[in-house]
Amino acid sequence: MNDRSSERSFLTPNTEKRLLQLLQQIGIMFGGQIQAHKILHHTPRTARTILARLKKEYKIVEHTMTVGGKDYRIYTLGPRGAVTLGVSYRPDYWLNYTDSETVQRLMAVDLYMRMCDYLSASLIVRASESPYIFTFVHGDKAYQVGVVWDNAVQFSETYRWSPPKERVILVCQSINQVNDLLKHLEEYTPIRITTRNKLREGLVFYKPENGRWVLDIPERQIKTKIRIVHKHRILLP
């Protein structure tokens, strides 16, 4: 079996389509995120080979983003990828994102992947109103997703007048970024916070309690096609 045949044997239509759908829904991804979450393959070398082929076939498009003098490879949906999904293609659509929105979308990817792993299911991704970036939908549950970057004041002003009444998950660089929100929240407020570092460990949240953030770690629900084998209470808000 030659290298190309071997590579194709690893890439199922569903695997390829999953990546394309993610790019269509979220808009943009780091190459490192594709590798870290093993979206294409669990072996980095094979994943890189597949990624190169998808790029050559114009199903995805590679760009370079420079942050702090360091270059990062990022990917967006390509013209043939759009055809595969049956959606319209907008060239260079990602250039319409502000720098802040680009960072917010990239940070939301890690939360999306962790939630998919935890729930053993893909989530529907919908656009959301400011200050949120997306709404993640799983079954009859919807989660407003926000990323705290340069917009912490916007969240504080929003919650000052209207604390969350529906499920909210915020991703931030550091838990200290959202300490100011605590004065607007109660223990029963349906909000959870996570950080970039915590998402590297798994699906780890903080919740408000007695005026501070305390850890709230969901326990995994293990499923089979027939029944739930072992069920824990789900602490997602």
mmCIF file of N, CA and C in Angstrom, residues 132-177:
data_model
loop_
_atom_site.group_PDB
_atom_site.id
_atom_site.type_symbol
_atom_site.label_atom_id
_atom_site.label_comp_id
_atom_site.label_asym_id
_atom_site.label_seq_id
_atom_site.Cartn_x
_atom_site.Cartn_y
_atom_site.Cartn_z
ATOM 1 N N TYR A 132 -21.551 37.836 23.761
ATOM 2 C CA TYR A 132 -21.204 36.438 23.511
ATOM 3 C C TYR A 132 -20.744 36.262 22.069
ATOM 4 N N ILE A 133 -20.045 35.168 21.810
ATOM 5 C CA ILE A 133 -19.523 34.892 20.475
ATOM 6 C C ILE A 133 -20.309 33.787 19.782
ATOM 7 N N PHE A 134 -20.757 32.774 20.551
ATOM 8 C CA PHE A 134 -21.511 31.654 19.992
ATOM 9 C C PHE A 134 -22.583 31.191 20.969
ATOM 10 N N THR A 135 -23.509 30.397 20.448
ATOM 11 C CA THR A 135 -24.391 29.575 21.270
ATOM 12 C C THR A 135 -24.123 28.131 20.885
ATOM 13 N N PHE A 136 -23.748 27.293 21.855
ATOM 14 C CA PHE A 136 -23.570 25.864 21.625
ATOM 15 C C PHE A 136 -24.864 25.168 22.028
ATOM 16 N N VAL A 137 -25.371 24.307 21.162
ATOM 17 C CA VAL A 137 -26.637 23.626 21.422
ATOM 18 C C VAL A 137 -26.416 22.125 21.457
ATOM 19 N N HIS A 138 -26.908 21.494 22.526
ATOM 20 C CA HIS A 138 -26.870 20.036 22.654
ATOM 21 C C HIS A 138 -28.249 19.579 23.101
ATOM 22 N N GLY A 139 -28.968 18.906 22.204
ATOM 23 C CA GLY A 139 -30.331 18.486 22.531
ATOM 24 C C GLY A 139 -31.209 19.687 22.806
ATOM 25 N N ASP A 140 -31.838 19.696 23.980
ATOM 26 C CA ASP A 140 -32.706 20.821 24.333
ATOM 27 C C ASP A 140 -31.985 21.855 25.192
ATOM 28 N N LYS A 141 -30.664 21.737 25.309
ATOM 29 C CA LYS A 141 -29.899 22.682 26.121
ATOM 30 C C LYS A 141 -29.065 23.606 25.236
ATOM 31 N N ALA A 142 -29.102 24.880 25.553
ATOM 32 C CA ALA A 142 -28.314 25.875 24.831
ATOM 33 C C ALA A 142 -27.385 26.577 25.810
ATOM 34 N N TYR A 143 -26.143 26.776 25.399
ATOM 35 C CA TYR A 143 -25.137 27.421 26.239
ATOM 36 C C TYR A 143 -24.628 28.669 25.521
ATOM 37 N N GLN A 144 -24.837 29.829 26.132
ATOM 38 C CA GLN A 144 -24.256 31.053 25.605
ATOM 39 C C GLN A 144 -22.764 31.028 25.920
ATOM 40 N N VAL A 145 -21.941 31.194 24.900
ATOM 41 C CA VAL A 145 -20.488 31.098 25.068
ATOM 42 C C VAL A 145 -19.856 32.464 24.829
ATOM 43 N N GLY A 146 -19.106 32.910 25.814
ATOM 44 C CA GLY A 146 -18.382 34.166 25.682
ATOM 45 C C GLY A 146 -16.906 33.953 25.929
ATOM 46 N N VAL A 147 -16.083 34.779 25.315
ATOM 47 C CA VAL A 147 -14.639 34.729 25.533
ATOM 48 C C VAL A 147 -14.197 36.090 26.053
ATOM 49 N N VAL A 148 -13.598 36.083 27.232
ATOM 50 C CA VAL A 148 -13.140 37.326 27.850
ATOM 51 C C VAL A 148 -11.709 37.590 27.396
ATOM 52 N N TRP A 149 -11.546 38.618 26.595
ATOM 53 C CA TRP A 149 -10.226 38.954 26.063
ATOM 54 C C TRP A 149 -9.909 40.410 26.400
ATOM 55 N N ASP A 150 -10.383 41.322 25.538
ATOM 56 C CA ASP A 150 -10.230 42.751 25.811
ATOM 57 C C ASP A 150 -11.585 43.385 26.113
ATOM 58 N N ASN A 151 -12.544 42.546 26.470
ATOM 59 C CA ASN A 151 -13.936 42.973 26.598
ATOM 60 C C ASN A 151 -14.518 42.712 27.986
ATOM 61 N N ALA A 152 -13.673 42.602 29.001
ATOM 62 C CA ALA A 152 -14.158 42.281 30.347
ATOM 63 C C ALA A 152 -15.156 43.319 30.847
ATOM 64 N N VAL A 153 -14.920 44.590 30.511
ATOM 65 C CA VAL A 153 -15.828 45.657 30.947
ATOM 66 C C VAL A 153 -17.213 45.463 30.344
ATOM 67 N N GLN A 154 -17.269 44.979 29.117
ATOM 68 C CA GLN A 154 -18.551 44.748 28.453
ATOM 69 C C GLN A 154 -19.374 43.698 29.195
ATOM 70 N N PHE A 155 -18.729 42.629 29.639
ATOM 71 C CA PHE A 155 -19.440 41.613 30.417
ATOM 72 C C PHE A 155 -19.891 42.177 31.758
ATOM 73 N N SER A 156 -19.030 42.952 32.392
ATOM 74 C CA SER A 156 -19.374 43.524 33.690
ATOM 75 C C SER A 156 -20.577 44.448 33.583
ATOM 76 N N GLU A 157 -20.603 45.284 32.553
ATOM 77 C CA GLU A 157 -21.729 46.197 32.365
ATOM 78 C C GLU A 157 -23.008 45.437 32.028
ATOM 79 N N THR A 158 -22.875 44.369 31.251
ATOM 80 C CA THR A 158 -24.045 43.555 30.904
ATOM 81 C C THR A 158 -24.641 42.919 32.149
ATOM 82 N N TYR A 159 -23.794 42.313 32.985
ATOM 83 C CA TYR A 159 -24.283 41.608 34.173
ATOM 84 C C TYR A 159 -24.699 42.566 35.287
ATOM 85 N N ARG A 160 -24.194 43.764 35.233
ATOM 86 C CA ARG A 160 -24.605 44.762 36.226
ATOM 87 C C ARG A 160 -26.107 45.003 36.157
ATOM 88 N N TRP A 161 -26.640 45.040 34.945
ATOM 89 C CA TRP A 161 -28.061 45.309 34.755
ATOM 90 C C TRP A 161 -28.866 44.053 34.493
ATOM 91 N N SER A 162 -28.213 43.031 33.981
ATOM 92 C CA SER A 162 -28.952 41.815 33.624
ATOM 93 C C SER A 162 -28.072 40.575 33.801
ATOM 94 N N PRO A 163 -27.980 40.041 35.031
ATOM 95 C CA PRO A 163 -27.204 38.815 35.253
ATOM 96 C C PRO A 163 -27.773 37.663 34.426
ATOM 97 N N PRO A 164 -26.954 36.680 34.069
ATOM 98 C CA PRO A 164 -27.432 35.565 33.244
ATOM 99 C C PRO A 164 -28.613 34.826 33.871
ATOM 100 N N LYS A 165 -29.610 34.561 33.047
ATOM 101 C CA LYS A 165 -30.754 33.746 33.479
ATOM 102 C C LYS A 165 -30.744 32.391 32.779
ATOM 103 N N GLU A 166 -30.023 32.317 31.671
ATOM 104 C CA GLU A 166 -29.858 31.075 30.927
ATOM 105 C C GLU A 166 -28.404 30.617 31.062
ATOM 106 N N ARG A 167 -28.109 29.405 30.612
ATOM 107 C CA ARG A 167 -26.775 28.820 30.768
ATOM 108 C C ARG A 167 -25.714 29.641 30.028
ATOM 109 N N VAL A 168 -24.656 29.965 30.744
ATOM 110 C CA VAL A 168 -23.556 30.749 30.184
ATOM 111 C C VAL A 168 -22.231 30.083 30.543
ATOM 112 N N ILE A 169 -21.322 30.019 29.571
ATOM 113 C CA ILE A 169 -19.951 29.564 29.813
ATOM 114 C C ILE A 169 -19.008 30.626 29.264
ATOM 115 N N LEU A 170 -18.091 31.096 30.100
ATOM 116 C CA LEU A 170 -17.095 32.071 29.671
ATOM 117 C C LEU A 170 -15.711 31.441 29.687
ATOM 118 N N VAL A 171 -14.934 31.729 28.654
ATOM 119 C CA VAL A 171 -13.541 31.286 28.572
ATOM 120 C C VAL A 171 -12.659 32.516 28.744
ATOM 121 N N CYS A 172 -11.635 32.413 29.579
ATOM 122 C CA CYS A 172 -10.751 33.557 29.797
ATOM 123 C C CYS A 172 -9.298 33.094 29.900
ATOM 124 N N GLN A 173 -8.396 34.048 29.879
ATOM 125 C CA GLN A 173 -6.977 33.738 30.031
ATOM 126 C C GLN A 173 -6.664 33.342 31.465
ATOM 127 N N SER A 174 -7.204 34.119 32.394
ATOM 128 C CA SER A 174 -6.949 33.905 33.819
ATOM 129 C C SER A 174 -8.232 34.161 34.592
ATOM 130 N N ILE A 175 -8.449 33.407 35.657
ATOM 131 C CA ILE A 175 -9.649 33.579 36.466
ATOM 132 C C ILE A 175 -9.711 34.985 37.066
ATOM 133 N N ASN A 176 -8.547 35.620 37.217
ATOM 134 C CA ASN A 176 -8.520 36.979 37.762
ATOM 135 C C ASN A 176 -9.199 37.988 36.843
ATOM 136 N N GLN A 177 -9.285 37.664 35.551
ATOM 137 C CA GLN A 177 -9.940 38.556 34.603
ATOM 138 C C GLN A 177 -11.420 38.747 34.903
#
